[in-house]
Short mmCIF file of C-alpha atoms in Angstrom, two decimals:
data_model
loop_
_atom_site.label_atom_id
_atom_site.label_comp_id
_atom_site.label_asym_id
_atom_site.label_seq_id
_atom_site.Cartn_x
_atom_site.Cartn_y
_atom_site.Cartn_z
CA UNK A 22 116.02 95.48 90.52
CA UNK A 23 116.62 99.15 92.00
CA UNK A 24 113.85 99.63 94.21
CA UNK A 25 115.27 101.78 96.74
CA UNK A 26 113.28 105.44 95.77
CA UNK A 27 109.84 103.29 94.16
CA UNK A 28 106.76 104.35 95.76
CA UNK A 29 105.37 101.58 97.72
CA UNK A 30 102.07 100.38 98.62
CA UNK A 31 100.08 97.32 99.61
CA UNK A 32 98.59 95.64 96.41
CA UNK A 33 95.44 93.23 96.52
CA UNK A 34 94.94 90.72 94.14
CA UNK A 35 91.44 89.14 93.59
CA UNK A 36 89.12 87.17 91.29
CA UNK A 37 86.58 89.30 89.75
CA UNK A 38 83.90 90.61 92.12
CA UNK A 39 81.08 88.96 90.37
CA UNK A 40 82.99 85.54 90.42
CA UNK A 41 84.19 85.58 93.74
CA UNK A 42 85.06 81.65 93.78
CA UNK A 43 86.87 81.66 90.37
CA UNK A 44 90.27 81.03 91.96
CA UNK A 45 88.56 78.01 94.13
CA UNK A 46 91.32 79.38 96.47
CA UNK A 47 92.59 77.13 99.14
CA UNK A 48 95.13 78.26 101.19
CA UNK A 49 97.21 74.72 101.58
CA UNK A 50 97.36 74.61 97.90
CA UNK A 51 98.64 78.34 97.72
CA UNK A 52 101.53 77.49 100.19
CA UNK A 53 102.71 74.68 98.49
CA UNK A 54 102.67 76.30 95.22
CA UNK A 55 104.19 79.18 96.44
CA UNK A 56 107.33 77.30 97.99
CA UNK A 57 107.69 75.09 94.50
CA UNK A 58 107.77 78.48 92.77
CA UNK A 59 110.11 80.49 94.72
CA UNK A 60 112.92 78.70 96.41
CA UNK A 61 113.62 79.97 99.81
CA UNK A 62 110.01 80.99 100.49
CA UNK A 63 108.30 80.69 103.71
CA UNK A 64 104.79 80.15 104.41
CA UNK A 65 102.72 80.18 107.83
CA UNK A 66 99.18 79.55 108.29
CA UNK A 67 97.59 82.36 110.40
CA UNK A 68 94.27 80.94 111.29
CA UNK A 69 91.62 83.45 112.02
CA UNK A 70 92.47 86.99 111.33
CA UNK A 71 90.71 90.29 111.43
CA UNK A 72 87.18 91.19 112.69
CA UNK A 73 85.38 88.87 110.71
CA UNK A 74 86.63 85.05 110.99
CA UNK A 75 88.86 84.27 107.74
CA UNK A 76 91.79 82.04 107.56
CA UNK A 77 95.02 83.46 106.95
CA UNK A 78 98.44 82.39 105.01
CA UNK A 79 101.28 84.65 105.50
CA UNK A 80 104.25 84.25 103.28
CA UNK A 81 107.86 85.67 102.20
CA UNK A 82 109.30 85.02 98.57
CA UNK A 83 112.49 85.99 97.65
CA UNK A 84 112.82 88.02 94.35
CA UNK A 85 116.33 87.97 93.80
CA UNK A 86 119.29 90.49 94.67
CA UNK A 87 118.48 90.38 98.68
CA UNK A 88 114.85 91.38 97.73
CA UNK A 89 111.87 89.94 99.54
CA UNK A 90 108.22 90.23 99.41
CA UNK A 91 105.73 89.68 102.15
CA UNK A 92 102.19 88.76 101.58
CA UNK A 93 99.09 87.78 103.30
CA UNK A 94 96.26 85.57 101.46
CA UNK A 95 92.95 85.34 103.35
CA UNK A 96 90.00 83.35 102.56
CA UNK A 97 86.49 84.72 104.67
CA UNK A 98 84.49 81.91 102.85
CA UNK A 99 85.34 78.55 101.31
CA UNK A 100 87.31 79.02 98.25
CA UNK A 101 86.68 82.68 98.35
CA UNK A 102 89.98 85.14 99.09
CA UNK A 103 92.45 87.69 98.22
CA UNK A 104 96.07 88.03 98.21
CA UNK A 105 97.85 91.00 99.26
CA UNK A 106 101.58 91.73 98.87
CA UNK A 107 102.66 94.25 101.07
CA UNK A 108 104.69 97.70 101.04
CA UNK A 109 105.89 96.68 97.46
CA UNK A 110 106.91 98.52 94.26
CA UNK A 111 105.11 98.10 90.98
CA UNK A 112 108.10 96.28 89.98
CA UNK A 113 108.22 93.60 93.12
CA UNK A 114 104.13 93.18 92.69
CA UNK A 115 104.35 92.56 89.37
CA UNK A 116 106.80 89.58 89.75
CA UNK A 117 104.26 88.20 91.99
CA UNK A 118 101.00 88.98 89.82
CA UNK A 119 102.62 87.49 86.58
CA UNK A 120 103.34 83.93 88.63
CA UNK A 121 99.88 84.69 90.03
CA UNK A 122 98.44 84.67 86.57
CA UNK A 123 100.70 82.24 84.90
CA UNK A 124 101.08 79.47 87.70
CA UNK A 125 98.10 79.75 89.84
CA UNK A 126 94.77 81.12 89.13
CA UNK A 127 93.02 78.97 86.55
CA UNK A 128 92.60 81.46 83.81
CA UNK A 129 94.78 84.42 82.88
CA UNK A 130 91.97 86.87 82.66
CA UNK A 131 91.01 86.26 86.31
CA UNK A 132 93.14 88.47 88.42
CA UNK A 133 91.84 91.90 89.25
CA UNK A 134 93.53 94.21 91.66
CA UNK A 135 93.60 97.42 93.90
CA UNK A 136 95.99 98.92 96.29
CA UNK A 137 95.99 100.63 99.56
CA UNK A 138 96.72 104.16 97.90
CA UNK A 139 93.32 103.39 95.85
CA UNK A 140 91.42 102.67 99.20
CA UNK A 141 92.63 105.24 100.88
CA UNK A 142 91.69 107.84 98.19
CA UNK A 143 88.15 106.30 97.89
CA UNK A 144 88.52 104.28 94.68
CA UNK A 145 86.60 101.16 95.12
CA UNK A 146 86.87 100.01 91.45
CA UNK A 147 89.59 97.08 90.39
CA UNK A 148 92.22 97.05 87.68
CA UNK A 149 92.62 94.05 85.77
CA UNK A 150 96.07 92.62 85.18
CA UNK A 151 96.46 92.01 81.48
CA UNK A 152 95.91 88.28 80.72
CA UNK A 153 99.24 88.68 78.59
CA UNK A 154 102.46 90.21 78.75
CA UNK A 155 105.84 90.50 80.49
CA UNK A 156 106.68 91.43 84.13
CA UNK A 157 107.92 94.60 82.87
CA UNK A 158 104.39 95.09 81.26
CA UNK A 159 102.67 94.21 84.19
CA UNK A 160 105.07 96.58 86.25
CA UNK A 161 103.77 99.58 83.98
CA UNK A 162 100.10 98.79 84.49
CA UNK A 163 100.74 98.84 88.34
CA UNK A 164 102.66 102.01 88.06
CA UNK A 165 99.92 103.86 86.24
CA UNK A 166 97.46 102.71 88.80
CA UNK A 167 99.74 104.32 91.68
CA UNK A 168 100.23 107.47 89.51
CA UNK A 169 96.54 108.01 88.43
CA UNK A 170 95.59 107.50 92.36
CA UNK A 171 98.08 109.76 93.64
CA UNK A 172 96.82 112.48 90.81
CA UNK A 173 93.19 112.26 92.39
#
């Protein structure tokens, strides 16, 4: 995984806007599943975070070759929330997105995403992680998102 020159951004993964409780997100469950799936991962419940009361879970997961991915999950309402991976390349974020799609959310068509780049550019629509496909295919989807956002 050679990511030294890759464009990095914070990616946010969430359920479809019109079905915000579709993931039934519980931070304790997420923490358990992260540490089971990523040996060496660490998680920490943060409590209230941000201007609006929301429970939060920070995490770090090893991706191999000394690469670590930092993330933050928040739940402002019961069973409603999102998961961010911080300053990640498309390839790094894809590893987490595939795990999220295949091992955590109840259906593979429920993972939508945006990025800090998109939000900073005023883009308020979400992309969809394809419900099938390899990590490389998902990385291409995320990279296309970065490139199309940068062209705006």
